[in-house]
Short mmCIF file of C-alpha atoms in Angstrom, two decimals:
data_model
loop_
_atom_site.label_atom_id
_atom_site.label_comp_id
_atom_site.label_asym_id
_atom_site.label_seq_id
_atom_site.Cartn_x
_atom_site.Cartn_y
_atom_site.Cartn_z
CA UNK A 22 -2.04 40.37 11.10
CA UNK A 23 -4.26 37.41 10.72
CA UNK A 24 -7.42 37.88 8.97
CA UNK A 25 -10.21 35.31 8.89
CA UNK A 26 -12.80 34.86 6.02
CA UNK A 27 -15.23 32.43 4.67
CA UNK A 28 -14.21 29.56 2.14
CA UNK A 29 -15.43 30.35 -1.32
CA UNK A 30 -15.55 27.38 -3.68
CA UNK A 31 -14.15 27.09 -6.36
CA UNK A 32 -11.57 29.79 -6.05
CA UNK A 33 -10.32 28.81 -2.70
CA UNK A 34 -10.21 25.17 -3.12
CA UNK A 35 -6.93 24.71 -4.99
CA UNK A 36 -5.45 27.03 -2.34
CA UNK A 37 -6.58 24.98 0.37
CA UNK A 38 -5.33 21.91 -1.26
CA UNK A 39 -1.83 23.53 -1.55
CA UNK A 40 -1.89 24.52 2.00
CA UNK A 41 -2.93 20.84 3.06
CA UNK A 42 -0.09 19.61 1.02
CA UNK A 43 2.43 21.65 3.18
CA UNK A 44 0.85 20.75 6.51
CA UNK A 45 0.39 16.99 5.82
CA UNK A 46 0.14 14.76 7.72
CA UNK A 47 -1.19 17.31 10.24
CA UNK A 48 -4.07 18.14 7.89
CA UNK A 49 -6.40 16.56 5.43
CA UNK A 50 -4.92 14.98 2.32
CA UNK A 51 -5.29 17.49 -0.51
CA UNK A 52 -7.15 14.95 -2.68
CA UNK A 53 -9.99 14.47 -0.13
CA UNK A 54 -10.48 18.21 0.00
CA UNK A 55 -10.84 18.26 -3.75
CA UNK A 56 -13.51 15.40 -3.44
CA UNK A 57 -15.40 17.13 -0.53
CA UNK A 58 -15.32 20.42 -2.42
CA UNK A 59 -16.59 18.88 -5.70
CA UNK A 60 -19.54 17.03 -4.01
CA UNK A 61 -20.50 20.05 -1.67
CA UNK A 62 -19.41 18.23 1.55
CA UNK A 63 -17.34 20.88 3.14
CA UNK A 64 -18.38 21.55 6.74
CA UNK A 65 -21.36 24.00 7.56
CA UNK A 66 -18.95 26.47 8.80
CA UNK A 67 -15.40 26.78 7.32
CA UNK A 68 -13.15 29.74 7.87
CA UNK A 69 -9.70 30.50 6.28
CA UNK A 70 -6.94 32.31 8.02
CA UNK A 71 -4.62 34.61 5.90
CA UNK A 72 -1.57 36.58 6.77
CA UNK A 73 -0.76 39.37 4.11
CA UNK A 74 -2.97 37.60 1.65
CA UNK A 75 -1.23 34.08 2.31
CA UNK A 76 -3.48 31.32 3.42
CA UNK A 77 -1.81 29.84 6.65
CA UNK A 78 -4.42 27.87 8.41
CA UNK A 79 -8.23 26.87 8.36
CA UNK A 80 -10.97 25.64 10.69
CA UNK A 81 -14.14 23.67 10.17
CA UNK A 82 -17.17 22.99 12.42
CA UNK A 83 -19.72 20.18 12.24
CA UNK A 84 -22.45 20.30 14.86
CA UNK A 85 -20.43 20.63 18.11
CA UNK A 86 -17.07 19.41 16.80
CA UNK A 87 -14.28 21.83 15.78
CA UNK A 88 -11.38 20.89 13.47
CA UNK A 89 -8.43 23.20 13.18
CA UNK A 90 -5.47 22.84 10.61
CA UNK A 91 -2.28 24.79 10.59
CA UNK A 92 -1.97 25.91 14.14
CA UNK A 93 1.48 24.27 14.32
CA UNK A 94 2.40 26.26 11.28
CA UNK A 95 0.94 29.44 12.47
CA UNK A 96 0.06 29.65 16.20
CA UNK A 97 -1.71 33.11 16.14
CA UNK A 98 -4.00 31.91 13.26
CA UNK A 99 -4.79 28.70 15.39
CA UNK A 100 -5.68 30.95 18.32
CA UNK A 101 -7.79 33.12 16.02
CA UNK A 102 -9.44 30.18 14.54
CA UNK A 103 -10.24 28.64 17.90
CA UNK A 104 -11.88 31.82 19.31
CA UNK A 105 -14.06 32.18 16.17
CA UNK A 106 -15.06 28.47 16.35
CA UNK A 107 -15.95 28.66 20.22
CA UNK A 108 -18.04 31.72 19.40
CA UNK A 109 -20.02 29.73 16.71
CA UNK A 110 -20.32 26.67 18.77
CA UNK A 111 -21.00 28.50 21.98
CA UNK A 112 -22.32 31.88 21.34
CA UNK A 113 -22.31 34.39 24.08
CA UNK A 114 -25.50 36.06 22.66
CA UNK A 115 -28.72 34.36 21.95
CA UNK A 116 -28.80 33.10 18.37
CA UNK A 117 -31.53 32.30 15.78
CA UNK A 118 -32.21 28.47 15.87
CA UNK A 119 -30.20 26.66 13.15
CA UNK A 120 -32.72 25.02 10.86
CA UNK A 121 -30.41 22.21 10.20
CA UNK A 122 -30.11 21.21 13.83
CA UNK A 123 -32.14 18.41 15.43
CA UNK A 124 -35.48 19.89 16.65
CA UNK A 125 -34.40 23.31 15.50
CA UNK A 126 -32.00 23.70 18.46
CA UNK A 127 -29.55 26.58 18.23
CA UNK A 128 -25.97 25.98 19.40
CA UNK A 129 -26.65 27.85 22.57
CA UNK A 130 -29.42 25.36 23.42
CA UNK A 131 -27.29 22.39 23.19
CA UNK A 132 -25.75 20.74 26.26
CA UNK A 133 -23.26 18.23 24.81
CA UNK A 134 -19.66 19.12 25.35
CA UNK A 135 -17.83 21.13 22.75
CA UNK A 136 -15.21 18.91 20.88
CA UNK A 137 -11.90 19.62 19.32
CA UNK A 138 -9.95 17.40 17.19
CA UNK A 139 -6.23 17.23 18.02
CA UNK A 140 -3.86 15.68 15.69
CA UNK A 141 -1.00 13.39 17.02
CA UNK A 142 2.07 15.74 17.15
CA UNK A 143 0.18 19.01 16.99
CA UNK A 144 1.62 20.34 20.31
CA UNK A 145 0.73 23.90 19.44
CA UNK A 146 -3.07 23.03 19.11
CA UNK A 147 -2.82 20.88 22.15
CA UNK A 148 -1.49 23.96 23.97
CA UNK A 149 -4.29 26.14 22.77
CA UNK A 150 -6.85 23.52 23.52
CA UNK A 151 -5.70 23.39 27.23
CA UNK A 152 -5.67 27.13 27.74
CA UNK A 153 -9.26 27.17 26.45
CA UNK A 154 -10.24 24.57 28.96
CA UNK A 155 -10.18 21.30 26.71
CA UNK A 156 -8.96 18.06 27.82
CA UNK A 157 -8.74 14.67 26.01
CA UNK A 158 -12.05 12.96 25.78
CA UNK A 159 -11.96 9.17 26.19
CA UNK A 160 -15.68 8.80 25.33
CA UNK A 161 -15.02 10.35 21.67
CA UNK A 162 -14.11 8.59 18.42
CA UNK A 163 -10.58 8.90 17.35
CA UNK A 164 -9.93 9.73 13.65
CA UNK A 165 -8.00 6.92 11.68
CA UNK A 166 -6.43 6.73 8.42
CA UNK A 167 -5.40 3.54 6.57
CA UNK A 168 -1.98 3.50 4.90
CA UNK A 169 -0.08 1.03 2.47
CA UNK A 170 3.30 1.16 1.00
CA UNK A 171 3.27 1.54 -2.71
CA UNK A 172 7.07 0.76 -3.01
CA UNK A 173 6.83 -2.83 -3.70
CA UNK A 174 3.19 -3.00 -4.85
CA UNK A 175 2.49 -5.37 -7.56
CA UNK A 176 -0.34 -5.39 -9.93
CA UNK A 177 -3.16 -7.24 -8.33
CA UNK A 178 -5.11 -10.47 -9.55
CA UNK A 179 -8.43 -9.78 -10.75
CA UNK A 180 -11.28 -12.29 -10.24
CA UNK A 181 -12.04 -14.11 -13.41
CA UNK A 182 -13.58 -11.97 -16.14
CA UNK A 183 -13.13 -8.65 -14.40
CA UNK A 184 -10.65 -6.01 -15.52
CA UNK A 185 -9.76 -2.49 -14.53
CA UNK A 186 -9.26 0.55 -16.82
CA UNK A 187 -9.23 4.27 -16.71
CA UNK A 188 -12.30 6.15 -17.50
CA UNK A 189 -12.85 7.37 -21.08
CA UNK A 190 -13.56 10.96 -22.16
CA UNK A 191 -17.11 9.97 -23.30
CA UNK A 192 -18.15 8.02 -20.14
CA UNK A 193 -19.30 10.98 -17.82
CA UNK A 194 -22.71 9.72 -17.47
CA UNK A 195 -21.65 6.10 -17.14
CA UNK A 196 -19.01 7.18 -14.44
CA UNK A 197 -21.87 8.99 -12.53
CA UNK A 198 -24.29 6.07 -12.64
CA UNK A 199 -21.68 3.55 -11.48
CA UNK A 200 -20.91 5.65 -8.39
CA UNK A 201 -24.69 6.30 -7.58
CA UNK A 202 -25.28 2.37 -7.87
CA UNK A 203 -22.40 1.63 -5.62
CA UNK A 204 -23.42 4.35 -3.19
CA UNK A 205 -27.06 3.87 -2.95
CA UNK A 206 -27.83 4.37 0.63
CA UNK A 207 -30.15 1.47 1.33
CA UNK A 208 -27.87 -1.06 -0.36
CA UNK A 209 -24.93 -0.05 1.58
CA UNK A 210 -23.96 -2.86 4.03
CA UNK A 211 -24.14 -0.56 7.17
CA UNK A 212 -24.26 -2.39 10.63
CA UNK A 213 -27.86 -3.12 11.57
CA UNK A 214 -28.31 -0.13 14.00
CA UNK A 215 -27.27 2.34 11.15
CA UNK A 216 -29.03 0.70 8.60
CA UNK A 217 -32.26 1.03 10.38
CA UNK A 218 -31.92 4.74 9.99
CA UNK A 219 -31.43 4.80 6.33
CA UNK A 220 -34.66 5.66 4.38
CA UNK A 221 -35.56 3.20 1.84
CA UNK A 222 -36.06 5.91 -0.67
CA UNK A 223 -32.59 7.69 0.01
CA UNK A 224 -30.51 8.20 -3.12
CA UNK A 225 -26.96 9.21 -3.76
CA UNK A 226 -26.37 12.83 -4.27
CA UNK A 227 -23.76 12.28 -6.85
CA UNK A 228 -24.50 13.96 -10.27
CA UNK A 229 -23.06 15.18 -13.34
CA UNK A 230 -22.53 18.75 -11.90
CA UNK A 231 -20.52 17.23 -9.02
CA UNK A 232 -18.53 14.96 -11.32
CA UNK A 233 -17.69 17.80 -13.80
CA UNK A 234 -16.61 19.82 -10.72
CA UNK A 235 -14.28 17.01 -9.57
CA UNK A 236 -12.72 16.89 -13.20
CA UNK A 237 -11.95 20.50 -13.06
CA UNK A 238 -9.84 20.14 -9.99
CA UNK A 239 -6.15 20.56 -10.71
CA UNK A 240 -5.33 17.39 -8.77
CA UNK A 241 -7.64 15.31 -10.90
CA UNK A 242 -6.11 12.80 -13.34
CA UNK A 243 -8.51 10.87 -15.64
CA UNK A 244 -5.73 8.12 -15.74
CA UNK A 245 -6.39 7.55 -12.09
CA UNK A 246 -10.22 7.62 -12.33
CA UNK A 247 -10.62 3.99 -12.43
CA UNK A 248 -13.52 1.68 -13.61
CA UNK A 249 -13.80 -2.02 -13.15
CA UNK A 250 -15.60 -4.03 -15.95
CA UNK A 251 -17.50 -7.19 -15.05
CA UNK A 252 -17.47 -10.24 -17.57
CA UNK A 253 -20.54 -8.71 -19.24
CA UNK A 254 -18.80 -5.51 -19.88
CA UNK A 255 -20.95 -3.61 -17.34
CA UNK A 256 -19.32 -1.34 -14.78
CA UNK A 257 -18.95 -3.19 -11.64
CA UNK A 258 -16.91 -0.75 -9.43
CA UNK A 259 -15.16 2.74 -9.33
CA UNK A 260 -12.23 4.29 -7.55
CA UNK A 261 -10.56 7.71 -7.94
CA UNK A 262 -6.89 8.07 -6.98
CA UNK A 263 -5.76 11.54 -6.04
CA UNK A 264 -2.01 11.79 -6.72
CA UNK A 265 0.23 14.29 -4.95
CA UNK A 266 3.61 14.31 -6.42
CA UNK A 267 4.95 16.63 -3.74
CA UNK A 268 4.11 14.26 -1.04
CA UNK A 269 4.53 11.04 -2.87
CA UNK A 270 1.21 9.90 -1.30
CA UNK A 271 -2.07 9.56 -3.00
CA UNK A 272 -5.59 9.25 -1.47
CA UNK A 273 -8.15 6.96 -2.55
CA UNK A 274 -11.64 8.80 -2.66
CA UNK A 275 -14.17 7.42 -3.36
CA UNK A 276 -14.00 3.62 -3.86
CA UNK A 277 -17.33 1.75 -4.25
CA UNK A 278 -18.67 -1.40 -5.59
CA UNK A 279 -22.01 -2.02 -7.16
CA UNK A 280 -24.24 -4.25 -4.91
CA UNK A 281 -24.54 -7.27 -7.48
CA UNK A 282 -20.71 -7.50 -7.69
CA UNK A 283 -19.95 -7.31 -3.89
CA UNK A 284 -18.03 -10.25 -1.87
CA UNK A 285 -15.86 -10.99 -4.74
CA UNK A 286 -12.79 -9.03 -3.64
CA UNK A 287 -13.28 -6.00 -6.03
CA UNK A 288 -12.95 -3.49 -3.35
CA UNK A 289 -9.65 -4.77 -1.86
CA UNK A 290 -8.31 -5.46 -5.26
CA UNK A 291 -8.98 -1.76 -6.42
CA UNK A 292 -7.22 -0.62 -3.27
CA UNK A 293 -4.36 -2.62 -4.30
CA UNK A 294 -4.49 -1.41 -7.93
CA UNK A 295 -4.06 2.27 -6.51
CA UNK A 296 -1.05 1.22 -4.86
CA UNK A 297 0.48 -0.28 -7.98
CA UNK A 298 -0.20 2.82 -10.00
CA UNK A 299 1.22 5.20 -7.45
CA UNK A 300 4.24 2.91 -7.47
CA UNK A 301 4.67 3.50 -11.35
CA UNK A 302 4.26 7.20 -10.89
CA UNK A 303 7.14 7.11 -8.17
CA UNK A 304 5.13 7.39 -5.10
CA UNK A 305 5.58 5.66 -2.00
CA UNK A 306 2.26 5.47 -0.12
CA UNK A 307 -1.54 5.32 -0.54
CA UNK A 308 -3.90 6.77 2.04
CA UNK A 309 -7.62 5.97 2.74
CA UNK A 310 -9.63 8.09 5.03
CA UNK A 311 -10.83 5.76 7.77
CA UNK A 312 -12.66 8.40 9.88
CA UNK A 313 -15.83 6.50 10.22
CA UNK A 314 -14.60 3.06 11.33
CA UNK A 315 -16.67 3.03 14.46
CA UNK A 316 -20.00 3.38 12.56
CA UNK A 317 -19.18 1.65 9.45
CA UNK A 318 -16.20 -0.91 9.94
CA UNK A 319 -16.62 -2.97 6.87
CA UNK A 320 -14.39 -0.83 4.62
CA UNK A 321 -11.50 -0.91 7.22
CA UNK A 322 -11.75 -4.64 7.35
CA UNK A 323 -11.50 -4.94 3.74
CA UNK A 324 -8.47 -2.55 3.24
CA UNK A 325 -6.67 -4.05 6.37
CA UNK A 326 -7.09 -7.66 4.70
CA UNK A 327 -5.18 -6.43 1.63
CA UNK A 328 -2.25 -4.86 3.77
CA UNK A 329 -3.39 -1.59 4.66
CA UNK A 330 -2.55 -0.58 8.28
CA UNK A 331 -4.98 1.41 10.60
CA UNK A 332 -3.23 4.48 12.02
CA UNK A 333 -4.77 6.75 14.69
CA UNK A 334 -4.21 10.33 13.41
CA UNK A 335 -6.28 12.52 15.90
CA UNK A 336 -8.24 12.26 19.10
CA UNK A 337 -11.14 14.41 20.36
CA UNK A 338 -10.63 16.77 23.05
CA UNK A 339 -13.74 18.28 24.87
CA UNK A 340 -14.79 21.06 27.29
CA UNK A 341 -18.11 21.29 29.18
CA UNK A 342 -20.54 23.96 28.14
CA UNK A 343 -20.83 26.94 30.63
#
C-alpha cells in the first residue's frame, strides 16, 4: 500500500538522492537534489511516496506546475501523487489565500492551466496524465539538460595567470563569499526584460549555514569543490561537481564567475575541468541543469561552446481549470 508524507530535511535528503540515482535519467540528478536541499530550494509542496517504508516516488509543486518522479517505477505511487498534487493545485474546497502567491491569491482563485512535466520515455506518467485530462502543451517551456562526455576529456587550458584547485578545509568563509559575489543578483547578466525585475538591493541567499549543510551531504566531495584563483591570488570563480559512481555521471551545481573576471572564458573552462576530473574518477559524462534556458540563455551558450550538447528531457502537459 502506498503512503504519502511530507519531505523532511535532512533525514530524507540522502534517501531521495538514492532513489533519484535509481530513477535517472527520468528524475533529477542526485547531486542537484543535494544542492537544492542544502540551499532550501526544494519546492513549496513536496510529497514522498513509500511502500512498506521504502521510498518509491515523489512529487513537487511550484505554483501551478507539478513534477512527479518514479511513476514508471511505481505506477500506483504515481497515481496517488498526481491525485494529491491536483488537490493542492485545484482544491475542491475553498482554501485560505497563499501568502506567497501573487496578490495573495489562493490556488482556487487562479485561472491559468495546471501543468505537469512529463519526461521523455515516461510512458506511465504520460498515461496517467491523459487519464486525468492533460495534453501536451506547446506553449510551455521544455526542460533541458546539458551533457558532455568525460571519456576523452583533457585538462583545459586556463587563461594566463589563472589556476584551479580544490577548496581547503579552512576556506569555508572565502568559499561562501566567492559564491555570493558570483551570484549577486543585480550583477548577473540576465536578458534586459528579466534584469529589469531584479531589485538593485537584492543579495545572494547563500550563507555559511547553507554551505555547512552542503558539506554534510554524503555526495559532497571537497576535492570536487573547485575554486579558481586569479593572477593576484583572489578567488575569481567556483564550481561544485557532484559525482555519482553508481551512474558514472556527475552534475555541476553551481558554477559561478565573479563579475570582474567574466568574459575571460572561466565558466566554460571550469565546465571542461569538471569533465577532466570525472574522467579521472572513471566516469563517462557530466550533466548541467539547463532548465531555465528560455529566461537566462547565456549559460547554455557558454556550455555548448565548449562541447556540451543540449538535450530536451521533459515537456509540459496542461489541463484547463474547471
